[in-house]
XYZ file of C-alpha atoms in Angstrom:
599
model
C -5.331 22.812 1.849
C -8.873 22.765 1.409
C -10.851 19.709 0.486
C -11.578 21.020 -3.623
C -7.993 21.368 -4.131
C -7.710 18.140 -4.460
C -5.556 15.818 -5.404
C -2.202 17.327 -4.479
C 0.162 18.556 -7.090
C 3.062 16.960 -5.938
C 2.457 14.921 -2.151
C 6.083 15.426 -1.268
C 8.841 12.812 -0.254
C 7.960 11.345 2.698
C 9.671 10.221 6.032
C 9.784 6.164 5.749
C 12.808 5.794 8.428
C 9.984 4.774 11.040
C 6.113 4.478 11.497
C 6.668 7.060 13.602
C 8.816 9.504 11.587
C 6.229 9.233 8.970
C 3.473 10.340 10.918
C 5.300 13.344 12.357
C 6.197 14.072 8.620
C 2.369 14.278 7.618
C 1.345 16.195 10.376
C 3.889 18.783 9.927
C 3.100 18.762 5.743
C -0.242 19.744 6.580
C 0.775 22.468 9.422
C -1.686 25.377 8.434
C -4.337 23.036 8.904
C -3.390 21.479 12.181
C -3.035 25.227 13.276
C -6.999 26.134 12.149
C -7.975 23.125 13.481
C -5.626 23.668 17.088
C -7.317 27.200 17.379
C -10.853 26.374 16.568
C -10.621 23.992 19.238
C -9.227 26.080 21.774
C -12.193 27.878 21.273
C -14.536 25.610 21.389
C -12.947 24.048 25.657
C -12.187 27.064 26.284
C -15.606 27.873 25.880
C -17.211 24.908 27.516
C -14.607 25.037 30.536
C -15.657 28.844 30.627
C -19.450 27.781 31.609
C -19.224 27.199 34.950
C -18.144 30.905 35.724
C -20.927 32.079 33.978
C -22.729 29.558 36.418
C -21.111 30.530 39.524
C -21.745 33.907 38.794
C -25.715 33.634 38.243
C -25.831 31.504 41.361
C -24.381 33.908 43.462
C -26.059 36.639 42.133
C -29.290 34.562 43.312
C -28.088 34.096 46.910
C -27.319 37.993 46.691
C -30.408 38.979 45.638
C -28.630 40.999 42.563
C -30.391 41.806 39.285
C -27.215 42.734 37.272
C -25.252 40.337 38.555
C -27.916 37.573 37.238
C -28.230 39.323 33.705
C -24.149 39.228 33.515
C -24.100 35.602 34.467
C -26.780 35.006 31.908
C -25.129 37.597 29.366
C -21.430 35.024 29.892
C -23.668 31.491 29.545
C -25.237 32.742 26.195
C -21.723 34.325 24.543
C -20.571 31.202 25.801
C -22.918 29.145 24.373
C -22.466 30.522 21.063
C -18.775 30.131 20.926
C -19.787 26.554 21.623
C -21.428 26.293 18.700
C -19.121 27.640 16.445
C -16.027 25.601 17.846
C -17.497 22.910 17.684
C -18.705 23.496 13.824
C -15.522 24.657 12.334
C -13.969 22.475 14.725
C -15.882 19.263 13.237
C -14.876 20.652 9.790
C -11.141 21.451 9.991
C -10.764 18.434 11.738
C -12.122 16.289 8.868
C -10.568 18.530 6.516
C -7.108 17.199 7.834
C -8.210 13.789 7.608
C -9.505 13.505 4.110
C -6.350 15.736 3.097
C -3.412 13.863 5.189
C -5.620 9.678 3.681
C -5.190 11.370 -0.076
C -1.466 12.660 0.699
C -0.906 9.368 1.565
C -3.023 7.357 -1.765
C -1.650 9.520 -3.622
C 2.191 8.724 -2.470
C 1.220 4.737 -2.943
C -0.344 5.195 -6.321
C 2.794 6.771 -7.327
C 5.219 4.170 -5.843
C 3.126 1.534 -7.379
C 3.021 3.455 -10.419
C 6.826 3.228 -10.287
C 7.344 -0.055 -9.389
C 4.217 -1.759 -11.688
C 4.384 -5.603 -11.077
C 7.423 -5.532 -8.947
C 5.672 -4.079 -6.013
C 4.034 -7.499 -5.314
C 7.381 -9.657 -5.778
C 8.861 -6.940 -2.841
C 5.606 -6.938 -0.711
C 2.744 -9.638 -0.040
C -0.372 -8.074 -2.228
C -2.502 -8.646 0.813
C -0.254 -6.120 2.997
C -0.524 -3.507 -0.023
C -4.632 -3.596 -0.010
C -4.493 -3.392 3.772
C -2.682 -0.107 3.492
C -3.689 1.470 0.815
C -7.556 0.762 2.545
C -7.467 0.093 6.314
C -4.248 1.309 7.023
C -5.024 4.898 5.289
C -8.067 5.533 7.472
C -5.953 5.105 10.881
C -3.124 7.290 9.451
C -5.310 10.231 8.581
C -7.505 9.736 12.090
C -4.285 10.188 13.960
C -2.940 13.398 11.694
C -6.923 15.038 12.658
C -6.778 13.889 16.335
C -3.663 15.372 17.300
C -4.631 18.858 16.786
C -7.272 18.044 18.948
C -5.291 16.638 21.865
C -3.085 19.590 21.402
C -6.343 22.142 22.172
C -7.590 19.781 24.950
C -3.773 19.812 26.770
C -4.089 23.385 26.535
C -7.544 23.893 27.566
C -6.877 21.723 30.725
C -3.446 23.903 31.812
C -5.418 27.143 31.218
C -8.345 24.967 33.447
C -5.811 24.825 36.318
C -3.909 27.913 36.256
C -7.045 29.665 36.097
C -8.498 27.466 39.418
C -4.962 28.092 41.736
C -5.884 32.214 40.453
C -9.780 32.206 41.483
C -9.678 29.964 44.313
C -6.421 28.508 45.440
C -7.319 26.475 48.289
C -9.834 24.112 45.809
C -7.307 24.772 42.767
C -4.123 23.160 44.261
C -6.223 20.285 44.547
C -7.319 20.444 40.861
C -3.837 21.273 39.537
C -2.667 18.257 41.422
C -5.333 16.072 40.498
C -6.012 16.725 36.553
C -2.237 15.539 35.288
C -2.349 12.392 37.155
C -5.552 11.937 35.237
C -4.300 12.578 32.176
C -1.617 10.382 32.829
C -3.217 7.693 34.671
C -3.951 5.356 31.837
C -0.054 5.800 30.322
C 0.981 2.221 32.482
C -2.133 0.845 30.334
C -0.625 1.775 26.963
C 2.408 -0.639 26.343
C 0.503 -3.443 26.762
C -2.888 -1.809 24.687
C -0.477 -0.983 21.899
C 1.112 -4.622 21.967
C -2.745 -6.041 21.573
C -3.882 -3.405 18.545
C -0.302 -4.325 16.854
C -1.627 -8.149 17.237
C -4.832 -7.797 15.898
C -3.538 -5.530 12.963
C -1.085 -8.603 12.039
C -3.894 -11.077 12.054
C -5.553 -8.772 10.422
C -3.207 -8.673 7.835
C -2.515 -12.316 7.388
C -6.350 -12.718 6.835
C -6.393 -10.078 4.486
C -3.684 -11.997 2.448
C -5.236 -15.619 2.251
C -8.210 -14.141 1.028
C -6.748 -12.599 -1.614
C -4.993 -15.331 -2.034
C -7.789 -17.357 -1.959
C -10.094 -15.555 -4.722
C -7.001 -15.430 -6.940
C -7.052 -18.890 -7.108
C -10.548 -19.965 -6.716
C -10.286 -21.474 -10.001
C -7.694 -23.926 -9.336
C -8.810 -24.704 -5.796
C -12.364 -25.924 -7.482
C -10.632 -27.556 -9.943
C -8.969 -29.709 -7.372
C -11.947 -29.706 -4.629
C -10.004 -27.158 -2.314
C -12.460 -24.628 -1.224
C -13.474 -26.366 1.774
C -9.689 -26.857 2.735
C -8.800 -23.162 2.469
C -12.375 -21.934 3.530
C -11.250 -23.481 6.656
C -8.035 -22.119 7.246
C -9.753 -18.570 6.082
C -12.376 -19.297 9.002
C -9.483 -20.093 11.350
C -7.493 -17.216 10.473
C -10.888 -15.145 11.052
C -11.878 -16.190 14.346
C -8.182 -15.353 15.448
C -8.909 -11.602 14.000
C -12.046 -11.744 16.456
C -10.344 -12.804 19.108
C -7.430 -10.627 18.852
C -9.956 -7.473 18.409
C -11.664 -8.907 21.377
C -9.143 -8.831 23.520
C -7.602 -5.349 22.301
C -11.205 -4.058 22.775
C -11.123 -5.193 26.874
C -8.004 -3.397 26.916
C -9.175 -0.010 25.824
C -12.357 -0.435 27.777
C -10.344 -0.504 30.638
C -8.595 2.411 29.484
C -12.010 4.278 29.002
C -13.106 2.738 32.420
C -10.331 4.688 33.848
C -10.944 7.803 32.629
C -14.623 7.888 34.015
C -13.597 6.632 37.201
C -11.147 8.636 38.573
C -12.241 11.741 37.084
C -15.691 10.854 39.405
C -13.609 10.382 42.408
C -11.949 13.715 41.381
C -15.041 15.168 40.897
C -16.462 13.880 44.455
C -13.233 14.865 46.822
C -13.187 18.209 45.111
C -16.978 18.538 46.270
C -16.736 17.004 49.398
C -13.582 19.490 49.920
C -14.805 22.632 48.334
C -18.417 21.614 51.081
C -16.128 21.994 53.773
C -14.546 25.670 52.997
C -18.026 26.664 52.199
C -19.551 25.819 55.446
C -16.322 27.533 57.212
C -17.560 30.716 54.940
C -13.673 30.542 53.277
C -15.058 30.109 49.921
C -18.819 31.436 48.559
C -21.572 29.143 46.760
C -21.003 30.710 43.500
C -17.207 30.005 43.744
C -17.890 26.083 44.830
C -20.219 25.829 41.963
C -17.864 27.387 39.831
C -15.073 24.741 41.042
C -17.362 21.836 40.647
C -18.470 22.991 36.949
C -15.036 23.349 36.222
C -13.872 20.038 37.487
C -16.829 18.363 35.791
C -16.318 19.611 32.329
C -12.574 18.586 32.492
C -14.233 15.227 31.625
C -14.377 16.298 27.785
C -10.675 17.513 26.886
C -9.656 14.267 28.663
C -11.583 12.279 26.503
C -8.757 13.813 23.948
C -6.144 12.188 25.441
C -7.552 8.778 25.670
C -8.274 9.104 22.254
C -4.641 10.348 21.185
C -3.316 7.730 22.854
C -5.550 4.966 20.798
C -5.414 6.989 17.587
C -1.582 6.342 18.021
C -1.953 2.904 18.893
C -3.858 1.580 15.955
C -1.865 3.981 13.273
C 1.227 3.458 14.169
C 1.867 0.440 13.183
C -0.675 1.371 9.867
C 1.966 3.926 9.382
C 5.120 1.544 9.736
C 3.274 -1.142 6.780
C 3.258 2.461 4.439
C 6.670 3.710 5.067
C 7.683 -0.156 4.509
C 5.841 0.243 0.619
C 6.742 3.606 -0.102
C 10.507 2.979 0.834
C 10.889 0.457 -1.913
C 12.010 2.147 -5.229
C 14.339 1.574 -8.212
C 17.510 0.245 -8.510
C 19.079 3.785 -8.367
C 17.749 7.796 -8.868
C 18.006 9.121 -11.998
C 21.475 10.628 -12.302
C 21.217 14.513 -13.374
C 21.651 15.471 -17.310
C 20.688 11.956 -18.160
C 19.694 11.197 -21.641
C 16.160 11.007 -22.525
C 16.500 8.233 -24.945
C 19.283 5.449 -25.143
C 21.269 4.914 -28.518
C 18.622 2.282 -30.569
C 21.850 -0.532 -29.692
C 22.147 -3.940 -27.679
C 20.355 -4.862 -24.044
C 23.123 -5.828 -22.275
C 22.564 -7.282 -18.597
C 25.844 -7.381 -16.838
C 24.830 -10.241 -14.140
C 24.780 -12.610 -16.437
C 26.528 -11.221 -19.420
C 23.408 -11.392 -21.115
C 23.516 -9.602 -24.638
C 20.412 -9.136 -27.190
C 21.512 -7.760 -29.937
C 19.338 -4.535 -31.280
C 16.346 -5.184 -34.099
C 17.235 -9.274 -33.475
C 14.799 -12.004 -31.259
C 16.610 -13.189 -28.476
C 15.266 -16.555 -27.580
C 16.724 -16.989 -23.523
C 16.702 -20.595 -22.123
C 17.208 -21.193 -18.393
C 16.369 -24.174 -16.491
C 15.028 -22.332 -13.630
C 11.897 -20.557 -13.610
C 12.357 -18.163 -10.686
C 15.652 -17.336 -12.101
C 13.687 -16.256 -15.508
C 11.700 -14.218 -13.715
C 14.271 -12.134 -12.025
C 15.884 -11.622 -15.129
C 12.839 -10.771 -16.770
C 12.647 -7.932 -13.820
C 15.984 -6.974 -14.321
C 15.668 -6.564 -17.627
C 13.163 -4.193 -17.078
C 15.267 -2.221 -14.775
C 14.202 -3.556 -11.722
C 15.765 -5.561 -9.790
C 14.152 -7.810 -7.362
C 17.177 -8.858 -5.491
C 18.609 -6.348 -2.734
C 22.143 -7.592 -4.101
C 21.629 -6.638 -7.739
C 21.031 -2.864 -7.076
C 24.032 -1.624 -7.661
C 24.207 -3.548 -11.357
C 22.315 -1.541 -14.202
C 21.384 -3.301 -17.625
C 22.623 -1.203 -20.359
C 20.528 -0.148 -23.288
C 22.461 0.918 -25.941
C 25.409 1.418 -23.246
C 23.654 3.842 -21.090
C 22.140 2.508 -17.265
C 18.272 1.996 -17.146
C 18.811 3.343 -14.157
C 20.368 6.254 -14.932
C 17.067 7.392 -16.852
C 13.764 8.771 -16.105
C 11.035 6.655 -15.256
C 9.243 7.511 -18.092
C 11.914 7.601 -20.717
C 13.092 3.850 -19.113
C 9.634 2.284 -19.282
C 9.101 3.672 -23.153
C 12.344 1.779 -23.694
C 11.632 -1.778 -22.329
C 8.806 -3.375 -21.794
C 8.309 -6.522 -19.481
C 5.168 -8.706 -19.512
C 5.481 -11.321 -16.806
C 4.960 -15.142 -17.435
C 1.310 -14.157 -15.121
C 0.009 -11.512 -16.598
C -2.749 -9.095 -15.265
C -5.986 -7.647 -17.529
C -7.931 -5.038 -15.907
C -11.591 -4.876 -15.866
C -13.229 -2.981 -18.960
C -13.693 -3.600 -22.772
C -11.362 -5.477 -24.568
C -11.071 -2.130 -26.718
C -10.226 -0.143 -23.447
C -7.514 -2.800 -22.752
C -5.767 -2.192 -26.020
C -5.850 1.706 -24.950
C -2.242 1.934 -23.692
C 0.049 3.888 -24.312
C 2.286 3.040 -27.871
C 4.182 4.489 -30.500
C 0.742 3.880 -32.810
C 2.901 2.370 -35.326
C 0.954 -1.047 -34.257
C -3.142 -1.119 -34.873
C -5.251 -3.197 -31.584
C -6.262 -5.519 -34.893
C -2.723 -6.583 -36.134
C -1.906 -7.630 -32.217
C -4.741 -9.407 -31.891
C -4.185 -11.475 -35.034
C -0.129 -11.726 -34.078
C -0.999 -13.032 -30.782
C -3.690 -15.414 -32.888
C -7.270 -14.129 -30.424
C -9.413 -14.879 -33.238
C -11.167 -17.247 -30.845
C -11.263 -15.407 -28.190
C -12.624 -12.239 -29.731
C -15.571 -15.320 -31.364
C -15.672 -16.076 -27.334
C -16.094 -12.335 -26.851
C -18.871 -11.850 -29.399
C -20.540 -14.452 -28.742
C -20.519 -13.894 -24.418
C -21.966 -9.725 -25.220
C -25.973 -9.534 -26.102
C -25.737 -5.548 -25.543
C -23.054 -4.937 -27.915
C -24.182 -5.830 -31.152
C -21.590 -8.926 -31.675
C -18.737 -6.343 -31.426
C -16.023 -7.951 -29.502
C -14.186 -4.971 -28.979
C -17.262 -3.362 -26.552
C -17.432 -6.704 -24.530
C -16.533 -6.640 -20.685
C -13.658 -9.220 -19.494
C -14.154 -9.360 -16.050
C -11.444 -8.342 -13.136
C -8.576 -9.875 -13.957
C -10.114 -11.581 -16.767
C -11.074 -14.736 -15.040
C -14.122 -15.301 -16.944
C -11.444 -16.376 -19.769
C -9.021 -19.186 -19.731
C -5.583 -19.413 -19.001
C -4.770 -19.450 -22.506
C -7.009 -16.662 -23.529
C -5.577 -14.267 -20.925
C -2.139 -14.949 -21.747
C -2.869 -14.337 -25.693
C -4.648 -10.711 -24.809
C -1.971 -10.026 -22.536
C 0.525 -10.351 -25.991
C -1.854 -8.479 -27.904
C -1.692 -5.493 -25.690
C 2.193 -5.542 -25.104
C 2.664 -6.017 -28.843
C 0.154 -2.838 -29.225
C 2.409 -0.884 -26.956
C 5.329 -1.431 -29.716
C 8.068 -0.722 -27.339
C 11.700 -0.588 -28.164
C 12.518 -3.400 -26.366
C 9.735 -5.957 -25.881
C 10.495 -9.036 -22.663
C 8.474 -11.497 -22.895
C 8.219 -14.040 -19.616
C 6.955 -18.114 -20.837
C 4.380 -15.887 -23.434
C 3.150 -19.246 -24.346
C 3.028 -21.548 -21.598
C -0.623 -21.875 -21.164
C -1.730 -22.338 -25.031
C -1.465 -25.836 -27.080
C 1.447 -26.352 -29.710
C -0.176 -25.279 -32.651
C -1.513 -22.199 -31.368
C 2.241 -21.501 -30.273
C 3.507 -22.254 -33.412
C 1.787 -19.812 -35.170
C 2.121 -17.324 -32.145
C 5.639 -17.465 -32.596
C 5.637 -16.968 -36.302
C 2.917 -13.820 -35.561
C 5.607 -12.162 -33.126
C 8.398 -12.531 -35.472
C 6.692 -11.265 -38.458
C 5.150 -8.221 -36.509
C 8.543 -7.152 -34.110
C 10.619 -7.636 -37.383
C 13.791 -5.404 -37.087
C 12.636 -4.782 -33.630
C 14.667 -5.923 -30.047
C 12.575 -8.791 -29.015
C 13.471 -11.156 -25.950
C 11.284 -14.254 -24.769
C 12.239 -16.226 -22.070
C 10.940 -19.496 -22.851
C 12.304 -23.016 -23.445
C 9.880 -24.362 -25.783
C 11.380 -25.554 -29.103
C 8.612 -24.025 -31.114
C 9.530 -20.304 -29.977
C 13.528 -21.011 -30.094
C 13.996 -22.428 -33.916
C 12.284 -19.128 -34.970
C 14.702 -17.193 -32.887
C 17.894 -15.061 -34.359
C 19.754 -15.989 -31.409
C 19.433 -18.249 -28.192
C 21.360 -17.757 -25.231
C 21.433 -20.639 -22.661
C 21.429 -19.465 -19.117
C 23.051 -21.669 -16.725
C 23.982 -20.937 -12.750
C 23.091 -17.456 -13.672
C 25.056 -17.043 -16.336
C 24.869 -17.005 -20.169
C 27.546 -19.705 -20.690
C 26.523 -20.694 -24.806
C 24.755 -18.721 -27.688
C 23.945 -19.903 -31.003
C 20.862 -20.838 -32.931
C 18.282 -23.205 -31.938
C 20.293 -26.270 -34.009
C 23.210 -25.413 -33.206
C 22.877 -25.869 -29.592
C 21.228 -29.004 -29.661
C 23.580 -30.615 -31.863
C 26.962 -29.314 -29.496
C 25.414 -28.395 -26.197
C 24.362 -31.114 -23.339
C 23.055 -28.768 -20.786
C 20.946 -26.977 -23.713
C 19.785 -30.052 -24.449
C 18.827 -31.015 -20.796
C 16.777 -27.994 -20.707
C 14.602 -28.202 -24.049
C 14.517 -31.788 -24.780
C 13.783 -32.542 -21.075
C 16.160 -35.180 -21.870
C 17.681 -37.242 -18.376
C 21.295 -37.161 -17.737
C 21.542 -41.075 -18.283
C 19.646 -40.254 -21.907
C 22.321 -37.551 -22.242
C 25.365 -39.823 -21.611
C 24.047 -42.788 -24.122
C 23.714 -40.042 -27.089
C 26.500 -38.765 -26.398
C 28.282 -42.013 -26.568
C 30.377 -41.257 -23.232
C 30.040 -42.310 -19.345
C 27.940 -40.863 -17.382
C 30.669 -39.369 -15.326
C 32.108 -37.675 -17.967
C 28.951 -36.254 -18.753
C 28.849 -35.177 -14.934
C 31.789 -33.701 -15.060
C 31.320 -31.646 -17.960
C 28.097 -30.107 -17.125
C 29.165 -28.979 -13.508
C-alpha cells in the first residue's frame, strides 16, 4: 500500500478483543509493507555491522605492508558505505510509509464507527476519550506498526552479529554472543513498571483532555455564572498532574536509555581489554581485534531498536486498547441477510415500552423523566443506549430497525436530540443534507419560524451581500443563542423529510409564542407524515393527533391532549406541573387515594 492509494477501500474489521490483539491485527493487515520495510533494514545493519571487516581488513593489510589487501579493505568500506545509504533511504521511507498507512487504517475505521453510531457515540464514550484517539492515540498506534519492522531487522542483524563473531574469532565471540542478549534484555525488569507510568500519564492525559472539552462546550454558561476561574483551576490542576505524570514516566525511560549506553560501554571495554590480551599472546591479529571492537561498537545502533520497541509498545498500547474500546461499540444487532431495503410505510412500534405512533399521524410522547426521553429518543432511532435493550428492535412497519442496512434504517427515522449539533459553514451548506427534496431549505426555515435568525444572519455578514444563506455560523454555532440553534437544528431535520421524523424537547429553549407557532409550522409541513416529539409542553401536545403518556417506562394512557387532562392524574402531574396535594384537592379525594392510584 503505497502512500497515493489512499484512503483505503474498505479498512477491514478489526481485532478489538484487546489493545494488544488490535495491534497485532494492523501489523499483519499491512504485511507486504512490514516485509519491504524488514528487508530494507536488514540491509541497511547489516551493512553498518559489516564495516568493521572492511576495517580490520585495511588495518591489517597496513601492518602487512600489502597493497591489495588495502584496496580490498577500501573496495568493502565504500560498497559498504553505499548500501548504507540506500538502507537507510528506503528504509526511512517504507518505514513512514507504514505509519501514515496503518494512522489512516485506523481514522478511517473511527470515521466509519462514528459514522454509524452519529450522536450515540458520545452517550457510549466520554467525547474527550474519542478526540484523544482519533488524534494522540492514532500517532502512537501507527509509530508502533513502523517500529516493529525495525526491531525485527535489528534482532536479526544482532544474531547474524554473533554467529558471525563465534565463526571469525571464537575466543572474543563467545564473549560477544554471551554478552549482546543480556543487553538486549537488560532493561526488560525496567518495563513493568515504565509501562505502569506511560499508562498513568496517558489517563491524566485523558481526563485533561475531557474537562477541556468540557470546558469550551460550556464556556457560555460558566461566564454566565462567573465560573471560569473555578474550572480554569481545576483545568490547571488536572494539567500540572499531566506534567508530573510525564515527568516521572520520562525518568523512567531515561533510565532505560541510561542502561543501554552503559552496559553496552562496559561491553565494549571487557571485550577490548580481552581481545588486548590474545593479541599480545599473538592468538588473535590487529586486524581481527579491530574487527571485534568495530563490531561490538556498532551493536550500539540495532539496540537502540529494542529500547525503542519496547517504548513504542508502552505508550500505544494502551492508545490501542481506548480504539478497540470505540470501534467495538456498534448497533443493536447486524443486519440479518435478505433484509428488506425499505419497511412497509406502517406504525413505529417500540416494544420496551409498548410505544405505538401510528403512520402519517403526530405522536406527541410525555414522560416525566428527561433521561428516560432521551433513551427512547435513541431507541427510536435504532440505537439503543442501554446494554440491556439490545436484544429489543423497534419495528417500523413490523420489520426490526435492526434487521436493516444502515443506510436504508437511517433514511427511515430520523432522531434530532433535545442538544443538537450545527457544524461550522454557511447556513446554506447546513441545509445541504441529504433529503427526499420534496422539502425546499426556505419552507424549513419558515416551519421552524428563523426569520430572525436569518435577519441575525444578514445583518452579522458584510462580505455576503445581506444574503443570509452565505453567512458563517461558527463551530457548533455558538455565536447564536440557545434558541436560534435549536430552531436551525429543526429547519435542517425538517429539510431532510424523513419517513419518520423524532424530535427530542424541539422547543425547550424558545419563548411560548415562538413555540406556538413552531408547533403549528411542523404540523402543517409533516402533514400525513410519521412525526414524534418528545416534549411535555402543552403548546406542542393540543396540536398533536395522539399523546402517549410514558410512565415507569411504559406507555400506560393515550388519548388527545384534553382528554388526558380531564381523566388522567399522572398526565396531569407531568404537564400542568401540578403537586400531588393540588392533584388530590381537584380531584376531590384524599391524598392517599391519590397515592395509591398513581403508584
Amino acid at each position: 500500500m503505497q502512500i497515493r492509494q489512499l484512503p483505503y477501500a474498505d479498512p477491514g474489521v478489526p481485532d478489538v478483543r484487546s489493545g494488544t490483539r488490535f495491534l497485532i491485527w494492523l501489523g499483519r493487515m499491512q504485511l507486504g509493507g512490514q516485509v519491504r520495510s524488514l528487508l530494507w533494514g536488514l540491509l541497511l545493519h547489516l551493512c553498518i555491522a559489516g564495516l568493521p571487516v572492511g576495517v580490520g581488513l585495511a588495518v591489517q593489510a597496513v601492518v602487512d605492508r600489502d597493497g591489495g589487501g588495502l584496496a580490498l579493505g577500501c573496495g568493502v568500506v565504500l560498497a559498504l558505505g553505499a548500501g548504507i545509504a540506500v538502507g537507510d533511504t528506503m528504509l526511512h521511507r517504507t518505514a513512514v510509509t507504514n505509519w501514515i498507512t496503518a494512522a489512516a487504517r485506523v481514522q478511517q475505521l473511527l470515521a466509519r464507527r462514528t459514522a454509524e453510531l452519529g450522536a450515540l457515540l458520545t452517550r457510549r464514550v466520554a467525547a474527550g476519550e474519542v478526540v484523544a484517539v482519533s488524534t494522540g492515540d492514532v500517532e502512537k498506534i501507527g509509530w508502533f506498526v513502523e517500529a516493529f519492522s525495525r526491531f525485527a531487522a535489528a534482532v536479526l542483524t544482532l544474531l547474524a552479529v554473533c554467529a558471525g563473531l563465534l565463526v571469525y574469532e571464537p575466543a572474543l565471540g563467545v564473549v560477544v554472543a554471551l554478552g549482546v542478549p543480556a543487553l538486549a534484555l537488560a532493561a526488560l525488569p525496567l518495563l513493568p513498571r515504565a509501562t505502569r507510568r506511560a499508562d498513568e500519564q496517558r489517563d491524566k492525559a485523558g481526563k485533561a483532555t475531557e474537562l477541556a472539552s468540557d470546558t469550551v462546550a460550556g464556556l457560555r454558561v460558566l461566564r454566565g455564572i462567573g465560573g471560569e476561574e473555578l474550572f480554569l483551576g481545576r483545568y490547571r490542576a488536572a494539567s500540572q498532574e499531566v506534567r508530573r505524570a510525564a515527568v516521572r514516566s520520562a525518568r523512567m525511560w531515561a533510565l532505560i536509555a541510561a542502561v543501554q549506553v552503559l552496559l553496552p560501554g562496559l561491553l565494549l571495554i571487557g571485550v577490548v581489554a580481552y581481545g588486548a590480551r590474545l593479541a599480545l599472546d599473538g592468538t588473535i591479529t590487529v586486524g581481527a581485534l579491530v574487527t571485534v571492537y568495530g563490531a561490538v561498537a556498532l551493536t550500539h545502533h540495532p539496540l537502540r531498536n529494542v529500547e525503542e520497541i519496547a517504548m513504542a509498545f508502552a505508550f500505544s498500547r494502551p492508545s490501542a486498547k481506548r480504539a478497540a474500546r470505540v470501534l467495538a461499540l456498534s448497533r443493536a444487532t447486524e443486519p440479518a441477510a435478505g433484509a428488506p431495503a425499505r419497511p412497509a410505510a406502517d406504525d413505529l412500534y417500540d416494544p420496551v415500552t409498548g410505544l405505538i405512533a401510528p403512520a402519517g399521524q403526530l405522536t406527541a410522547v410525555v414522560c416525566g423523566n428527561p433521561d428516560a426521553a432521551g433513551r427512547l429518543a435513541d431507541r427510536l432511532g435504532g440505537h439503543p443506549a442501554e446494554p440491556d435493550d439490545d436484544h429489543v428492535s423497534v419495528r417500523l412497519g413490523g420489520v426490526p430497525l435492526d434487521d436493516l442496512p444502515l443506510e436504508a434504517a437511517r433514511t427511515a427515522v430520523l432522531v434530532q436530540d433535545k442538544d443538537p449539533v450545527l457544524l461550522s459553514g454557511t447556513l446554506q451548506e447546513l441545509l445541504d443534507v441529504p433529503s427526499s427534496g420534496a422539502v425546499r431549505p426556505e419552507d424549513a426555515l419558515a416551519a421552524a419560524r428563523c426569520d430572525d435568525v436569518l435577519d441575525a444572519l444578514a445583518q452579522a455578514s458584510a462580505g455576503t451581500g445581506g444574503d443570509p444563506m452565505r453567512t458563517r455560523i461558527t463551530e457548533r454555532g455558538r455565536s447564536l443563542s440557545g434558541g436560534q440553534r435549536q430552531r436551525l437544528a429543526l429547519a435542517r431535520s425538517l429539510v431532510t423529510d424523513p419517513r419518520v421524523l423524532v424530535l427530542d424537547e424541539p422547543t425547550s429553549a424558545v419563548d411560548s409564542h415562538t413555540e406556538a407557532r413552531i408547533a403549528a409550522g411542523v404540523r402543517k409541513l409533516r402533514a400525513g407524515a410519521t412525526t414524534v416529539v418528545l416534549a411535555s409542553s402543552p403548546l406542542l401536545l393540543d396540536l398533536a393527533d395522539r399523546v402517549v403518556l410514558l410512565h415507569e417506562g411504559r406507555a400506560v394512557a393515550h388519548g388527545t391532549h384534553r382528554d388526558l387532562l380531564a381523566r388522567e392524574p399522572r398526565y396531569r402531574a407531568v404537564v400542568t406541573r401540578e403537586t400531588d396535594d393540588e392533584l388530590a384537592a381537584a380531584a376531590g379525594a384524599p391524598h392517599e387515594a391519590l397515592e395509591g392510584e398513581t403508584a
